[in-house]
Coordinates of N, CA, C and O in Angstrom, one line a residue:
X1 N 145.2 84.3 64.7 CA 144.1 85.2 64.4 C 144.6 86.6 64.3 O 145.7 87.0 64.6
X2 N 143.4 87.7 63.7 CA 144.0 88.9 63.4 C 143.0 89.5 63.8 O 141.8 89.1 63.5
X3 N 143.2 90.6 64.6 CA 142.6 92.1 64.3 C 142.6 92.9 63.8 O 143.6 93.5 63.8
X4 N 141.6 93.5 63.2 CA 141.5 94.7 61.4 C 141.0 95.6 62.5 O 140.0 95.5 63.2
X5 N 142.2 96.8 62.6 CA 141.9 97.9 63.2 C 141.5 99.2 62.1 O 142.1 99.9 61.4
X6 N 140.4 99.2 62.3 CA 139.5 100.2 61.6 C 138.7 101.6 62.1 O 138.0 102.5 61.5
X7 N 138.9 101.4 63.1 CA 138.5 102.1 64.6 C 139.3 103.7 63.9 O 140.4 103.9 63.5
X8 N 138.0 104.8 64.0 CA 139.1 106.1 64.4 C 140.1 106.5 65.4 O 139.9 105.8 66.5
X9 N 141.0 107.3 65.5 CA 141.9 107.2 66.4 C 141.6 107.5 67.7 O 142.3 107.0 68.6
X10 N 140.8 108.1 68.1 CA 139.9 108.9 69.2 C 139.8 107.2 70.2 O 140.3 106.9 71.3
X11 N 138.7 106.3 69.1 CA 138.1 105.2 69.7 C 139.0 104.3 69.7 O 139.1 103.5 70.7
X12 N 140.2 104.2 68.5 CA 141.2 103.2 69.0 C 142.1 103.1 69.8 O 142.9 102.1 69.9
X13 N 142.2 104.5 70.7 CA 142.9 104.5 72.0 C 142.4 104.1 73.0 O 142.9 103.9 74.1
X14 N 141.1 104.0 72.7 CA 140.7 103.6 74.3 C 140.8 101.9 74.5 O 140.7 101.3 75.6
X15 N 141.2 101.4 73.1 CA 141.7 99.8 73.5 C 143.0 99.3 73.8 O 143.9 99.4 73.0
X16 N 143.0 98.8 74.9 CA 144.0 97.9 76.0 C 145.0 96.7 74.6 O 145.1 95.5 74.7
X17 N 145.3 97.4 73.5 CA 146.0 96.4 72.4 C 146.9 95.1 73.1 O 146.8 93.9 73.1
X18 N 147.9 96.1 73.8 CA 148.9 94.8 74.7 C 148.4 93.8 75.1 O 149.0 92.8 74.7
X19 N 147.0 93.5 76.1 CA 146.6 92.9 76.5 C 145.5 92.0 75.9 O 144.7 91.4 76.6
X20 N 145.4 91.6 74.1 CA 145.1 90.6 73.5 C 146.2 90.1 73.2 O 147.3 90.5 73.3
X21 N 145.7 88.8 72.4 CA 146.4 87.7 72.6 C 146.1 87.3 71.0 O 146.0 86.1 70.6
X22 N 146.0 88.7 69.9 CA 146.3 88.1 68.6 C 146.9 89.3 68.0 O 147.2 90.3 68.6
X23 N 147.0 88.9 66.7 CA 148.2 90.1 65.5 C 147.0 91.0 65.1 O 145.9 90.8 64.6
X24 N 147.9 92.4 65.4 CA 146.7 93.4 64.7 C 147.3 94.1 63.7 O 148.5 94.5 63.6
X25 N 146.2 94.4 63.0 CA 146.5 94.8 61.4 C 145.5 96.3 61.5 O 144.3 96.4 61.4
X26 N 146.5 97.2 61.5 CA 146.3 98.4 61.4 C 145.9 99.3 59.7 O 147.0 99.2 59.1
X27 N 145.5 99.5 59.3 CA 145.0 100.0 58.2 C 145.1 101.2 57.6 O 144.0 101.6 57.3
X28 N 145.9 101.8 57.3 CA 145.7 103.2 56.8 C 145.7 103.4 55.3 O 146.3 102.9 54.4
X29 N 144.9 104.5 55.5 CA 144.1 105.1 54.2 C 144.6 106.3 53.9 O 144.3 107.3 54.5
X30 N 145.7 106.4 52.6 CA 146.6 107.4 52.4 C 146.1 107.6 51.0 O 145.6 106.8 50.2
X31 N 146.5 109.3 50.7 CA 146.5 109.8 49.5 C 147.7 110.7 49.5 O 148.2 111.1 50.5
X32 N 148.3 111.0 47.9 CA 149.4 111.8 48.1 C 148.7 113.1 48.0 O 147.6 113.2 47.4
X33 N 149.2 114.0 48.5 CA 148.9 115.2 48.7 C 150.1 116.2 48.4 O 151.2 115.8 48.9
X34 N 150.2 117.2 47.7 CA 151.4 118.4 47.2 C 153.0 117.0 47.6 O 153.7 116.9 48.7
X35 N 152.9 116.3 46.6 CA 154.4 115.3 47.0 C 154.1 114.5 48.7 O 155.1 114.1 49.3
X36 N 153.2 114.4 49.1 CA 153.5 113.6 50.3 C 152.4 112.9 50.3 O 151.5 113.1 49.5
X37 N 152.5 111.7 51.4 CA 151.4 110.6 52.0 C 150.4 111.3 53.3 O 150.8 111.8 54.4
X38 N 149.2 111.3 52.8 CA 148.8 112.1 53.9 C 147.6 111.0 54.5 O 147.2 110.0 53.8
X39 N 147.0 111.2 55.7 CA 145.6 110.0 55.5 C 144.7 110.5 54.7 O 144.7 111.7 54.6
X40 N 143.9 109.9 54.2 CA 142.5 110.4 53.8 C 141.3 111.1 54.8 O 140.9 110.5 55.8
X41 N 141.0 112.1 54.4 CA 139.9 112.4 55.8 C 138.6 113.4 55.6 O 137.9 114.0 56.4
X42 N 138.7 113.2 54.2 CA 137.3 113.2 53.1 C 137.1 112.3 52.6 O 137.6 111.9 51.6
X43 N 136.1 111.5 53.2 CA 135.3 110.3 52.3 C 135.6 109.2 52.5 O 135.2 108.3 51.7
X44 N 136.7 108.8 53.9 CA 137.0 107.5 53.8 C 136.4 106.5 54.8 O 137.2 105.6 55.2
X45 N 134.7 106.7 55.2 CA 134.2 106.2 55.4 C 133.4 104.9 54.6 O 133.1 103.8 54.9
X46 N 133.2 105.8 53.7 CA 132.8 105.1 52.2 C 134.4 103.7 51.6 O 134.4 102.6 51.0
X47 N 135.2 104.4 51.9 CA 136.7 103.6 51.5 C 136.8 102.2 52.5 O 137.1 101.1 52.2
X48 N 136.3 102.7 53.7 CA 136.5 101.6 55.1 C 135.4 100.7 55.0 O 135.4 99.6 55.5
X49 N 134.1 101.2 54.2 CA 133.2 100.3 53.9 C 133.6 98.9 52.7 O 133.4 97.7 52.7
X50 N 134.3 99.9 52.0 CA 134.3 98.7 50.6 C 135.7 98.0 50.9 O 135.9 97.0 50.2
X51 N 136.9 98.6 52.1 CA 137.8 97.5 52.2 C 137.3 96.5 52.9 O 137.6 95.4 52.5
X52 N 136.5 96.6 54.0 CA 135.4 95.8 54.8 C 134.9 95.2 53.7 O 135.7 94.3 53.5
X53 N 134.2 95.2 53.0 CA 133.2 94.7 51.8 C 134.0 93.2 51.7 O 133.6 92.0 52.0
X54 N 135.5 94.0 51.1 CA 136.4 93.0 50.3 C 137.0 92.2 50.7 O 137.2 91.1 50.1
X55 N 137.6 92.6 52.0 CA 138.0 91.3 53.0 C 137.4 90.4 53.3 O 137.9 89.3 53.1
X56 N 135.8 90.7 53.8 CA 134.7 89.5 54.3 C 134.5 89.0 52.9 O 134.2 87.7 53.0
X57 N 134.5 89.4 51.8 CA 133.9 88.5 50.5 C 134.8 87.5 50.4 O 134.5 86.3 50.5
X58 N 136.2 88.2 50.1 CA 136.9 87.0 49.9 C 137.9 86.3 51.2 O 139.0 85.8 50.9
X59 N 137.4 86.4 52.8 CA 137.7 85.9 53.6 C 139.0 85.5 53.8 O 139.3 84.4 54.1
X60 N 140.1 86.4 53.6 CA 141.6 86.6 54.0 C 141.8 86.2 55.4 O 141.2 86.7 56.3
X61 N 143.0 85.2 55.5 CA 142.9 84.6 56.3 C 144.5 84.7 56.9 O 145.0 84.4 58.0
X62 N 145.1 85.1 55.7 CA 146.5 85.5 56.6 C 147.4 86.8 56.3 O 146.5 87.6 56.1
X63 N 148.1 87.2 56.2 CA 148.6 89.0 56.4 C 149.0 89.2 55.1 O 148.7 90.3 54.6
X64 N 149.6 88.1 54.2 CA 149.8 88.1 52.5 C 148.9 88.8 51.6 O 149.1 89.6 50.7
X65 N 147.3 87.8 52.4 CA 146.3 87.8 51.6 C 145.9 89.6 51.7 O 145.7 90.4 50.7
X66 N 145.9 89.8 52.7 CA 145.3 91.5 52.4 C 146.1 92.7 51.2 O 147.2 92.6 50.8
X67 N 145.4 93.5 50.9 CA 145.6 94.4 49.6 C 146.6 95.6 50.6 O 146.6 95.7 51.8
X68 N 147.1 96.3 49.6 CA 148.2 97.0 50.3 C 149.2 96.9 50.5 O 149.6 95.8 50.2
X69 N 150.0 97.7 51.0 CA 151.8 97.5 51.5 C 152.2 97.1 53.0 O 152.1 98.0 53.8
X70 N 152.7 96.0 53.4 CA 152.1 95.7 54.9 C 153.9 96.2 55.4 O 154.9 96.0 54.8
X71 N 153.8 96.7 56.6 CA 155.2 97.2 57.3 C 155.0 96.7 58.8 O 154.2 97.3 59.5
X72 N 155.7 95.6 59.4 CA 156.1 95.1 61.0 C 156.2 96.2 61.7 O 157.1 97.0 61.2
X73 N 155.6 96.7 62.7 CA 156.0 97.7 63.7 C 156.5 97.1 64.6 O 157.7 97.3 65.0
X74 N 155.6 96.2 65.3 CA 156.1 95.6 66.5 C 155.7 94.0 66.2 O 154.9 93.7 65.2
X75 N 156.2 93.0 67.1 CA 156.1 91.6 66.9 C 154.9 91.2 66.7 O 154.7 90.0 66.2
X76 N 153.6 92.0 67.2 CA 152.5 91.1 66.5 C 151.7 92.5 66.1 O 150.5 92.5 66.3
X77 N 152.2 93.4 65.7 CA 151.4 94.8 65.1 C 151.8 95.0 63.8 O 153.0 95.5 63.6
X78 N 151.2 94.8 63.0 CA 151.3 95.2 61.2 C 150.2 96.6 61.0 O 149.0 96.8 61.2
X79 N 151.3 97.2 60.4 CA 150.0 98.5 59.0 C 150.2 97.8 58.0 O 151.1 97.1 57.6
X80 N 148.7 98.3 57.5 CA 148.7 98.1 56.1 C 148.4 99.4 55.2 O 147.4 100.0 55.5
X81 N 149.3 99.8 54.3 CA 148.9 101.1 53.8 C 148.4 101.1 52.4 O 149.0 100.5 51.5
X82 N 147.3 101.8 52.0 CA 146.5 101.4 51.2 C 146.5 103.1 50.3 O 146.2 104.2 50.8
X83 N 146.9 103.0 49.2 CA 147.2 104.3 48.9 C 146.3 104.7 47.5 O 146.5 104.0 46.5
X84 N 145.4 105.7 47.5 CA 144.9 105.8 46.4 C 145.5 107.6 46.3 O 145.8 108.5 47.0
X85 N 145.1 107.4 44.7 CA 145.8 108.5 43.7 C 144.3 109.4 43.2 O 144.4 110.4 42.4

């Protein structure tokens, strides 16, 4: 099982991660900005809506299936970085 961490960072600190017992898939919402990866943080409420949309439609069921560039941090923590231009 997976966890889609979508949570702002404020709210997703206050979760105890260590202490479940599935793989979490962290999410970030990047744009380049003057040559660099920066997050998004105009408008990407609307963006967290329609990746939500798109996951539940087509019911992704393992770490392949999601859109994006996925990078291992730790043994059961994946980002997925999702980059728009």
């Amino acid at each position: 099982d997976y966890i889609v961490d979508l949570l702002p960072g404020a709210y997703a600190k206050i979760i105890q991660w260590k202490n479940l017992n599935s793989k979490i898939i962290r999410v970030n919402f990047l744009h380049t900005k003057n040559g660099e990866l920066k997050k998004i943080s105009h408008g990407v409420k609307k963006i967290k809506w329609e990746y939500i949309h798109d996951i539940c439609e087509k019911g992704y069921k393992k770490l392949e299936d999601f859109p994006g560039k996925k990078v291992q941090i730790w043994e059961n923590e994946y980002h997925v970085n999702l980059i728009f231009d």
